[in-house]
Coordinates of C-alpha atoms and ligand atoms in Angstrom, one line a residue:
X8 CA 0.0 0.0 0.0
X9 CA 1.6 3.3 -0.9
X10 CA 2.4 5.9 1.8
X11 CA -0.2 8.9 1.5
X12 CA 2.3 11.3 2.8
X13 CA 5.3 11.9 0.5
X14 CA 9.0 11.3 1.3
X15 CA 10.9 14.0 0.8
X16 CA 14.7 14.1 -0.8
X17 CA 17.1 17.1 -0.4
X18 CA 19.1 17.0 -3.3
X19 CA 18.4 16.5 -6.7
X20 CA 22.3 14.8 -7.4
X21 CA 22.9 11.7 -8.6
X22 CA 21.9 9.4 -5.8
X23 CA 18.6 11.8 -5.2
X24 CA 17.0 11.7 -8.4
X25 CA 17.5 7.9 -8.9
X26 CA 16.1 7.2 -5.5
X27 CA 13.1 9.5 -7.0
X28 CA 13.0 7.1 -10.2
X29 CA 12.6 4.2 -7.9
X30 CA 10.1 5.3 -5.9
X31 CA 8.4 6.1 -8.4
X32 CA 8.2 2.6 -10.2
X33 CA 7.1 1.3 -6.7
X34 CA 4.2 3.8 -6.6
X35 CA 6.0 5.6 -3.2
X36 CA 5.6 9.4 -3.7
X37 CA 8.0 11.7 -3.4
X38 CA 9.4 15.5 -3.8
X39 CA 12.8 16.0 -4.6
X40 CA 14.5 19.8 -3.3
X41 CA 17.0 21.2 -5.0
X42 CA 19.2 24.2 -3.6
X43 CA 20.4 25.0 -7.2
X44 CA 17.6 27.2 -9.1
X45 CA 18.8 25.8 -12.6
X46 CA 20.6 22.4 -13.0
X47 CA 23.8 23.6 -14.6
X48 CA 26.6 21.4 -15.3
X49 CA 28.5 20.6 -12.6
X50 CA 31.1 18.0 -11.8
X51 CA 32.9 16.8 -14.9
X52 CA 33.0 12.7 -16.2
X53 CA 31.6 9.9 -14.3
X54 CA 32.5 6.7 -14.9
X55 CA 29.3 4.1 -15.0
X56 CA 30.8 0.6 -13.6
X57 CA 28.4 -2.3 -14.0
X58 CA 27.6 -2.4 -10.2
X59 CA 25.7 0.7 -11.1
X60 CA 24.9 0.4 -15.2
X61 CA 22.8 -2.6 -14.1
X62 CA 20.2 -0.9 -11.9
X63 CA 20.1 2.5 -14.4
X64 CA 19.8 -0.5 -17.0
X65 CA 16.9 -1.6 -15.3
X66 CA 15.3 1.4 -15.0
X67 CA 15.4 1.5 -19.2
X68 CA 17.9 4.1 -19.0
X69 CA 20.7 1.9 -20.8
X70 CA 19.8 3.6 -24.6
X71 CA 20.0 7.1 -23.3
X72 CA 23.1 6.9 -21.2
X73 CA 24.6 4.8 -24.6
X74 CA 23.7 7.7 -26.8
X75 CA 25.0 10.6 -24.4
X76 CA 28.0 8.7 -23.5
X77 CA 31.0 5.9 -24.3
X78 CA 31.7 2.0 -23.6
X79 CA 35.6 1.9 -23.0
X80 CA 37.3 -1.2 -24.2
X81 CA 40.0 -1.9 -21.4
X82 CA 41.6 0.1 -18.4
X83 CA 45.3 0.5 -18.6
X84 CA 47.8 1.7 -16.2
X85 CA 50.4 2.8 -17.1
X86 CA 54.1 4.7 -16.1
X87 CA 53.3 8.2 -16.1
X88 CA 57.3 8.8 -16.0
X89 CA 58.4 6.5 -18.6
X90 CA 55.2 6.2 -20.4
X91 CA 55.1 2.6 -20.0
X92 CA 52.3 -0.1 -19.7
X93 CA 52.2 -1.4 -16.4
X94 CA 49.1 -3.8 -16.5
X95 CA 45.2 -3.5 -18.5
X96 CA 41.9 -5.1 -18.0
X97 CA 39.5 -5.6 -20.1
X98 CA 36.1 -3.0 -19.8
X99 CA 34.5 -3.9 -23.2
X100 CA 32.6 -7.1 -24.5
X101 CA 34.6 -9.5 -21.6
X102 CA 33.3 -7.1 -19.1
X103 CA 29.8 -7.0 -19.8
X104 CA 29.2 -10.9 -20.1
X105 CA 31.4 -11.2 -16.8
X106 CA 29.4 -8.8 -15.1
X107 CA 26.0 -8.5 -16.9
X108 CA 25.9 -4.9 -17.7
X109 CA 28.1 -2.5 -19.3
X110 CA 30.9 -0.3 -17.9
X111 CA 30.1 3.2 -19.6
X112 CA 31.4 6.8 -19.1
X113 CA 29.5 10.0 -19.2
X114 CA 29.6 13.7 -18.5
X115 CA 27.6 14.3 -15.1
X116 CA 25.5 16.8 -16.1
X117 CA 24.4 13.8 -19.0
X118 CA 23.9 11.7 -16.6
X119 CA 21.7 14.5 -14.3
X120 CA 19.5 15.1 -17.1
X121 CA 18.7 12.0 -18.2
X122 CA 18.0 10.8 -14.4
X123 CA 16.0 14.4 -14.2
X124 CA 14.0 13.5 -17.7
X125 CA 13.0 9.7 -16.0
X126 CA 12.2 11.3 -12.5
X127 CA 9.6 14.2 -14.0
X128 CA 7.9 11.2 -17.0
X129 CA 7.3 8.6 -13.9
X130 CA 5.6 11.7 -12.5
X131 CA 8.2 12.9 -9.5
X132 CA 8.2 16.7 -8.4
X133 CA 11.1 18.1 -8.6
X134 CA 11.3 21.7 -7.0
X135 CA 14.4 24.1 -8.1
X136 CA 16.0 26.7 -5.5
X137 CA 14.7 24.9 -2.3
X138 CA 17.8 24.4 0.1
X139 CA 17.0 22.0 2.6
X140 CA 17.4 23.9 6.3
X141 CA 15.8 22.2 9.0
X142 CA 13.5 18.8 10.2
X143 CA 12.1 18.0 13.0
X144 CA 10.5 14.5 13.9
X145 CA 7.1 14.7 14.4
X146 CA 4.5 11.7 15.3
X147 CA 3.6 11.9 11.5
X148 CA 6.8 11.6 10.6
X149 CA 8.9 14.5 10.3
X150 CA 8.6 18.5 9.2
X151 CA 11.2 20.3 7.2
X152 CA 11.8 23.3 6.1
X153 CA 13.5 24.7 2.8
X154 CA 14.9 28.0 2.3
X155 CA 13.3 29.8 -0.9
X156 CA 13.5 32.8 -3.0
X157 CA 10.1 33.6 -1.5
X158 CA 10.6 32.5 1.7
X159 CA 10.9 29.8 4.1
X160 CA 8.7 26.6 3.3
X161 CA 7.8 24.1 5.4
X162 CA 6.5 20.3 4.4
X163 CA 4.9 18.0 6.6
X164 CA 6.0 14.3 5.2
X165 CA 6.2 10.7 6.3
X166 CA 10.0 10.8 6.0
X167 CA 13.0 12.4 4.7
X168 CA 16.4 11.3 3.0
X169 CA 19.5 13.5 2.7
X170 CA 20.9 13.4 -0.3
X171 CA 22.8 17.0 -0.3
X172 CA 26.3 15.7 -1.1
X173 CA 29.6 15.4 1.2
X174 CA 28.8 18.5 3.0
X175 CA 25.4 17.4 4.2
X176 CA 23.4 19.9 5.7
X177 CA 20.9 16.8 6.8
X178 CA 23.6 15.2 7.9
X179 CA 24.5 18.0 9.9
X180 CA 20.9 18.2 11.3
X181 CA 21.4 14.3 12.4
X182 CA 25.1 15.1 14.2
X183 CA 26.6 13.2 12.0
X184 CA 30.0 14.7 12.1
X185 CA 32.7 16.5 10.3
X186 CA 33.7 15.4 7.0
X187 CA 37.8 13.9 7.6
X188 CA 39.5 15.4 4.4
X189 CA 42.0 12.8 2.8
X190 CA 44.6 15.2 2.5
X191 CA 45.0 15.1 -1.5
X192 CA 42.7 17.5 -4.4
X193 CA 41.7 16.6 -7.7
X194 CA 41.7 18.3 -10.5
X195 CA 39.2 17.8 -13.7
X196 CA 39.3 19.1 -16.6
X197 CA 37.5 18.2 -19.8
X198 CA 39.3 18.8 -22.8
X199 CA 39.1 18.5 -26.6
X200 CA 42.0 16.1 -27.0
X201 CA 42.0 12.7 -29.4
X202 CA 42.5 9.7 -27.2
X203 CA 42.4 6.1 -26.9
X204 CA 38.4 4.7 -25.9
X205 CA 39.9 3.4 -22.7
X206 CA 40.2 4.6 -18.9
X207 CA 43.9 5.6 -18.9
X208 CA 45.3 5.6 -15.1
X209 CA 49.0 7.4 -15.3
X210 CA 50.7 6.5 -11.8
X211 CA 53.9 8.2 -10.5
X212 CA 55.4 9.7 -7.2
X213 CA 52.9 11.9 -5.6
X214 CA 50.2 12.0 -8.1
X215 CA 48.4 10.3 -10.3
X216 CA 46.4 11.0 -13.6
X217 CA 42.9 9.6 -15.1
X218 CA 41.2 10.3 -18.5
X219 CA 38.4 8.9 -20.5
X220 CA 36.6 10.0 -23.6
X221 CA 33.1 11.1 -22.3
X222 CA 31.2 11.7 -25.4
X223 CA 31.0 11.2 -29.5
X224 CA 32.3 14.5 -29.9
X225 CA 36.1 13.6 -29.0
X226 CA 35.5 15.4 -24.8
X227 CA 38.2 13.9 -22.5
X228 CA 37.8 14.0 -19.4
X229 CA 41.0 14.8 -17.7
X230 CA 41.4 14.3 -13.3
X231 CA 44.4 14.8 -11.5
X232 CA 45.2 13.9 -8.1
X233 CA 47.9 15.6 -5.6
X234 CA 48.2 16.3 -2.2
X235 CA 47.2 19.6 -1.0
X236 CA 45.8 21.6 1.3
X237 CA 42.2 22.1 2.0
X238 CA 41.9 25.9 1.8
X239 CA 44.7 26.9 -0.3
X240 CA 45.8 30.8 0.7
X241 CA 47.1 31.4 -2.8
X242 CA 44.9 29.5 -6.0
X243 CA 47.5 30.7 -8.4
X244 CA 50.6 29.2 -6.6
X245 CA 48.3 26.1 -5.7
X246 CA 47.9 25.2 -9.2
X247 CA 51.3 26.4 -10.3
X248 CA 52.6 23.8 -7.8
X249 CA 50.3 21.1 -8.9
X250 CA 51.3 21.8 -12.9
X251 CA 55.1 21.5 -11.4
X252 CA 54.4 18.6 -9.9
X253 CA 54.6 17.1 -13.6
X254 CA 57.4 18.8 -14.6
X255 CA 59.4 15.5 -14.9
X256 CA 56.5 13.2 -16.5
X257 CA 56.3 12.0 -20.0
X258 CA 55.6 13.8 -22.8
X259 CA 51.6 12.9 -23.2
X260 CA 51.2 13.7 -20.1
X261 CA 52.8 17.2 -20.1
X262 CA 50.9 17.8 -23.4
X263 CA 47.5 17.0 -21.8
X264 CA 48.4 19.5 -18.6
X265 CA 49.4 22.0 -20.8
X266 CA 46.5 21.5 -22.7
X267 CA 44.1 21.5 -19.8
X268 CA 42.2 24.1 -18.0
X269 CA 41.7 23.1 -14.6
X270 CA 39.2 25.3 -12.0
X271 CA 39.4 25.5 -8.5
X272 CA 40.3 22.0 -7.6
X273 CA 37.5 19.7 -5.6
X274 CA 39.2 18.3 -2.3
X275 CA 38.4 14.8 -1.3
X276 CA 37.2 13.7 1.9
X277 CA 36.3 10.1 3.1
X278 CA 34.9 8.8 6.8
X279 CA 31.2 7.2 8.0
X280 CA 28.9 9.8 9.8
X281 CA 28.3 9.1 13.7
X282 CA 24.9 9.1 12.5
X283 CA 23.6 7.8 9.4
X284 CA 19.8 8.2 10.4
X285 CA 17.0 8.9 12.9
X286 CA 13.7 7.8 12.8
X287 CA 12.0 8.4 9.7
X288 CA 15.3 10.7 8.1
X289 CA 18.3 8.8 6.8
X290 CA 21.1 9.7 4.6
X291 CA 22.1 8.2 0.8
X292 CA 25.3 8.8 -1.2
X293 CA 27.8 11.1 -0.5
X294 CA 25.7 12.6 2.6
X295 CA 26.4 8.7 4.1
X296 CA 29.5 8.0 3.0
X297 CA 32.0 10.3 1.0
X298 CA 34.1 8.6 -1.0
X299 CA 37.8 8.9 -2.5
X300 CA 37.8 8.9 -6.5
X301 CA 40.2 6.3 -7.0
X302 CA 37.8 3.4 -7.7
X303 CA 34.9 5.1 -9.4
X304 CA 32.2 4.5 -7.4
X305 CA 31.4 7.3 -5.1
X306 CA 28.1 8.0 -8.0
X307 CA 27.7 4.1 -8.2
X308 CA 27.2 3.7 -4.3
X309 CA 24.9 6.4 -4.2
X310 CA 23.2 4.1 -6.9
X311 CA 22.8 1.3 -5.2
X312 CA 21.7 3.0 -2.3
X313 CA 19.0 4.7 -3.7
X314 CA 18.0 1.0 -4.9
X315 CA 18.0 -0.9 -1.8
X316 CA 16.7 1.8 0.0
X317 CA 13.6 2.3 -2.2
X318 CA 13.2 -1.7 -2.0
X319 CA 13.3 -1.3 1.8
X320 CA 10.5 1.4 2.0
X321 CA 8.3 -0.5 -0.5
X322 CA 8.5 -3.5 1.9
X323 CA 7.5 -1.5 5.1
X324 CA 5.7 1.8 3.5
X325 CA 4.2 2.4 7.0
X326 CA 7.0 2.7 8.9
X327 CA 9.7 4.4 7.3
X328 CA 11.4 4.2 10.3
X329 CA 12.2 0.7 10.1
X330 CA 12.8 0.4 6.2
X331 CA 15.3 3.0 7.1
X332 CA 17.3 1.0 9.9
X333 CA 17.0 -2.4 7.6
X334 CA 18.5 -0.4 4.7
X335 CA 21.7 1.4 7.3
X336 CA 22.5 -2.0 8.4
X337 CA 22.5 -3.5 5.0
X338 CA 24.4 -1.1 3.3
X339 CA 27.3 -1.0 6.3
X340 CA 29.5 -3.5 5.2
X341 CA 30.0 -2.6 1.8
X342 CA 30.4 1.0 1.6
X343 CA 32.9 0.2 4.1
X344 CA 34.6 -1.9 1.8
X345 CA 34.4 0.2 -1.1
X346 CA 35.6 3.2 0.8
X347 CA 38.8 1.4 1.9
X348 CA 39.8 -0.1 -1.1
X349 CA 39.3 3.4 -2.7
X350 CA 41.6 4.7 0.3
X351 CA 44.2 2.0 -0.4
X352 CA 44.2 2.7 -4.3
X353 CA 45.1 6.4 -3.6
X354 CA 48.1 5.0 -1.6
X355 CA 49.2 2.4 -4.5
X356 CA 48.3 5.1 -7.2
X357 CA 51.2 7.2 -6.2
X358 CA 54.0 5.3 -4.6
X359 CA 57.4 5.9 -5.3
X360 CA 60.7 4.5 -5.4
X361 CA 60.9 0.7 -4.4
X362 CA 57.5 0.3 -3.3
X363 CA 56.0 1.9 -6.9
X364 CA 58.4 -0.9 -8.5
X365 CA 57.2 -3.9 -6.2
X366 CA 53.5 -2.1 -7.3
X367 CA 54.3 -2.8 -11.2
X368 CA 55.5 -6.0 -10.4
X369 CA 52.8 -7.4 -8.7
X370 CA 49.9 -5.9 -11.0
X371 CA 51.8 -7.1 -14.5
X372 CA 52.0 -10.7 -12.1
X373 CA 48.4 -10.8 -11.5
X374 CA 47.4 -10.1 -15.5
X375 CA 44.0 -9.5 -16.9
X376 CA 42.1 -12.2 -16.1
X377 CA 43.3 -12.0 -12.3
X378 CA 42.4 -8.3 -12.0
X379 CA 39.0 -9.0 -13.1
X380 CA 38.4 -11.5 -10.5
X381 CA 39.6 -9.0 -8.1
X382 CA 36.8 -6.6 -9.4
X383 CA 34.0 -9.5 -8.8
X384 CA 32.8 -7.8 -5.2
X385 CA 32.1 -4.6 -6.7
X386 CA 31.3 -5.1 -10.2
X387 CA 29.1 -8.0 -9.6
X388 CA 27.5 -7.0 -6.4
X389 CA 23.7 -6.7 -7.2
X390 CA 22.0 -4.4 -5.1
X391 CA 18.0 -4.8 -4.1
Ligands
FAD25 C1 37.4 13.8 -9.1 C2 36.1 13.0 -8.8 C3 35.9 11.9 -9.8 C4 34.8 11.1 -9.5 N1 34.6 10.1 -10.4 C5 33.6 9.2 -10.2 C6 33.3 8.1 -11.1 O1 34.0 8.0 -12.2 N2 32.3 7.3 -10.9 C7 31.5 7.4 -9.7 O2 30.6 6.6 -9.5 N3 31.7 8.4 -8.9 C8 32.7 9.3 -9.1 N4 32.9 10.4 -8.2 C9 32.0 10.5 -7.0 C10 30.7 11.1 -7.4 O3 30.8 12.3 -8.1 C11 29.9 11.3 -6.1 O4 30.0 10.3 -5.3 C12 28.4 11.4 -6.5 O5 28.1 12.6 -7.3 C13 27.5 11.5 -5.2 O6 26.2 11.6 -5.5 P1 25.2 12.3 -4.5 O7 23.8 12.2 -5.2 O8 25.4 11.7 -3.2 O9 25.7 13.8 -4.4 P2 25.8 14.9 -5.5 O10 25.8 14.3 -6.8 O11 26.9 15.8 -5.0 O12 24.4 15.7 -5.4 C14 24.1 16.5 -4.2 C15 23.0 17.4 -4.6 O13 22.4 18.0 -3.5 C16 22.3 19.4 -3.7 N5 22.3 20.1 -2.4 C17 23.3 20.3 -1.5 N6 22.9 20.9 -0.4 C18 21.6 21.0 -0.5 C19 20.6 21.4 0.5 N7 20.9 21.9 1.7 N8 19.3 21.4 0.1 C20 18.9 20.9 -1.2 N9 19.9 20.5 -2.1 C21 21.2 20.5 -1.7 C22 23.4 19.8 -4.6 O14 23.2 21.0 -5.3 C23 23.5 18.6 -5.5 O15 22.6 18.7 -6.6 C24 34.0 11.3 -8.4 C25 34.2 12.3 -7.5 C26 35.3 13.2 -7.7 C27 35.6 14.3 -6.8

């Protein structure tokens, strides 16, 4: 029996609008507030592992996310000193039959829109320039209040989810912590730059380097990761150090620096909240759980999340409070998981010296086919 009063999401991101989509197709109503006024484009590439392609494949998203985006044929890592290969796996066909769905990668703003085009056909409301301020728990469920150009407005609902990013405001309103920043900043660029169709890792001392073609149109999505500080004083000598940084790197990459304009660079935080939820509010994505970059899936969790938690509420759609609890504990383990082997890949990214060698070693040991076993647990993983 679906809820009468609606659930409300703060935050129409990635995570928010597909829990909207999923609601939706289990007939569980729900607004969706969004601080921004317009959707503009934000954020830069995303990749699409299967984890996630799967559950946007099931929501019949697959054609649109083809058409707006690419299918890479192999991940490659390789020496960003020396330019050498260090080890690949396969992405393309091998990848899809191993894992039943397709690895894909996409601009974020595609991505948005599409998710934004599925959420307002199965009927969702999605209101612009409403920033999520306050909620309080009521016996109903909860009330909470958005900041608007006209005003404050407050909503009476059966529940709410935060899905308002790494800096949480809901999360926040839960005492769920301070984010723990990792230390390092990445950089993103998207450039007009011809390019292999595969994600290329470039690993060396201190750093590390990512691209992908995004789109048809020949976009490459460029992301660079140094340590740094969190509030630089001076932007200028902040990203004069992170260009010197590649001074001593090979030639492609030095080409595609050069060739790259880079804003303000995005730091990256990590750590579980002291408090994921409370009665009928909880928290998806990167308000749960931010995530370092270095495994592509901070978008893909917030995927799955969105998916289990829907399932959860469509199981118990009169007490939010306990779909809510079921879907925490659930999801515990592996975010966990996935957030520590995205910690540890930042540390192998950019060894140096003898540990960077024993690095090569062991991933040109392991080979293709032994990589891809590794990437079972998260690729395979099905969520709901
Ligand atoms: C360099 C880099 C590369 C990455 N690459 C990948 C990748 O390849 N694959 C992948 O899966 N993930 C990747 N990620 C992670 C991914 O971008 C995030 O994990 C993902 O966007 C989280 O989705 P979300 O819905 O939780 O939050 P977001 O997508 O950040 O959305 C939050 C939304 O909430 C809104 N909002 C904020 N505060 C409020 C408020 N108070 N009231 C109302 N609305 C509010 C925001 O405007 C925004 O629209 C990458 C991250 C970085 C930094």
């Amino acid at each position: 029996m679906p809820a009468k009063r609606p659930i409300l999401i703060a935050g129409a991101g990635i995570g928010g609008l597909t829990l909207a989509i999923a609601l939706a197709r289990k007939r569980l109503p729900a607004i969706v507030f969004e601080r921004a006024p317009v959707l503009e484009e934000i954020g830069a590439g995303l990749q699409i592992p299967p984890n996630a392609s799967r559950l946007l494949d099931g929501f019949g998203l697959g054609p649109a996310l083809d058409e707006a985006g690419m299918r890479p044929g192999e991940a490659r890592m390789l020496d960003g000193r020396a330019d050498r290969l260090i080890a690949q796996m396969p992405l393309g066909r091998d990848a899809e039959e191993r894992w039943s769905a397709p690895y894909r990668m996409i601009h974020r703003a595609a991505l948005q829109k599409i998710l934004v085009e599925a959420a307002q056909k199965a009927g969702v409301e999605i209101r612009l320039g409403a920033e999520f301020s306050d909620v309080a728990e009521t016996d109903k469920g909860v009330t909470a209040s958005f900041r608007t150009a006209s005003g404050n407005e407050t909503v009476d609902a059966c529940a709410l989810v935060g899905s308002d990013g790494a800096r949480s405001a809901v999360r926040t309103k839960l005492g769920g912590g301070d984010l723990v920043f990792s230390g390092h900043l990445a950089w993103r660029a998207v450039t007009k730059f011809s390019a292999r169709n595969e994600v290329s890792i470039w690993l060396g001392p201190r750093a590390h380097l990512v691209t992908y073609p995004l789109d048809k149109s020949g976009m490459l999505n460029v992301v660079v990761c140094t340590p740094g500080s969190e509030r630089p004083e001076d932007e200028h000598e902040n990203a004069a150090k992170m260009r010197a940084l590649f001074r001593d790197w090979c030639s492609p990459v030095r080409t595609l620096i050069d060739a790259s304009e880079f804003g303000a660079p995005w730091p990256l935080y990590d750590g579980i909240p002291k408090h994921m939820g409370k009665g009928a509010i909880t928290l998806i994505g990167d308000a749960a759980h931010p995530i370092q970059p270095h495994m592509a899936q901070g978008a893909a969790l917030a995927i799955e999340d969105a998916v289990v938690l829907s399932a959860r509420l469509a199981k118990m759609p009169s007490d939010p409070a306990r779909a809510f609890r079921s879907y925490e504990t659930d999801r515990a383990e592996r975010v966990r998981a996935v957030q520590a082997t995205s910690r540890r890949n930042g540390e192998l990214f950019r060894m140096s010296g003898l540990g960077a060698m024993a690095r090569n070693g062991m991933l040109r040991a392991l080979g293709p086919k032994a990589m891809m076993t590794q990437m079972d647990w998260v690729y395979g993983y099905r969520a709901g």
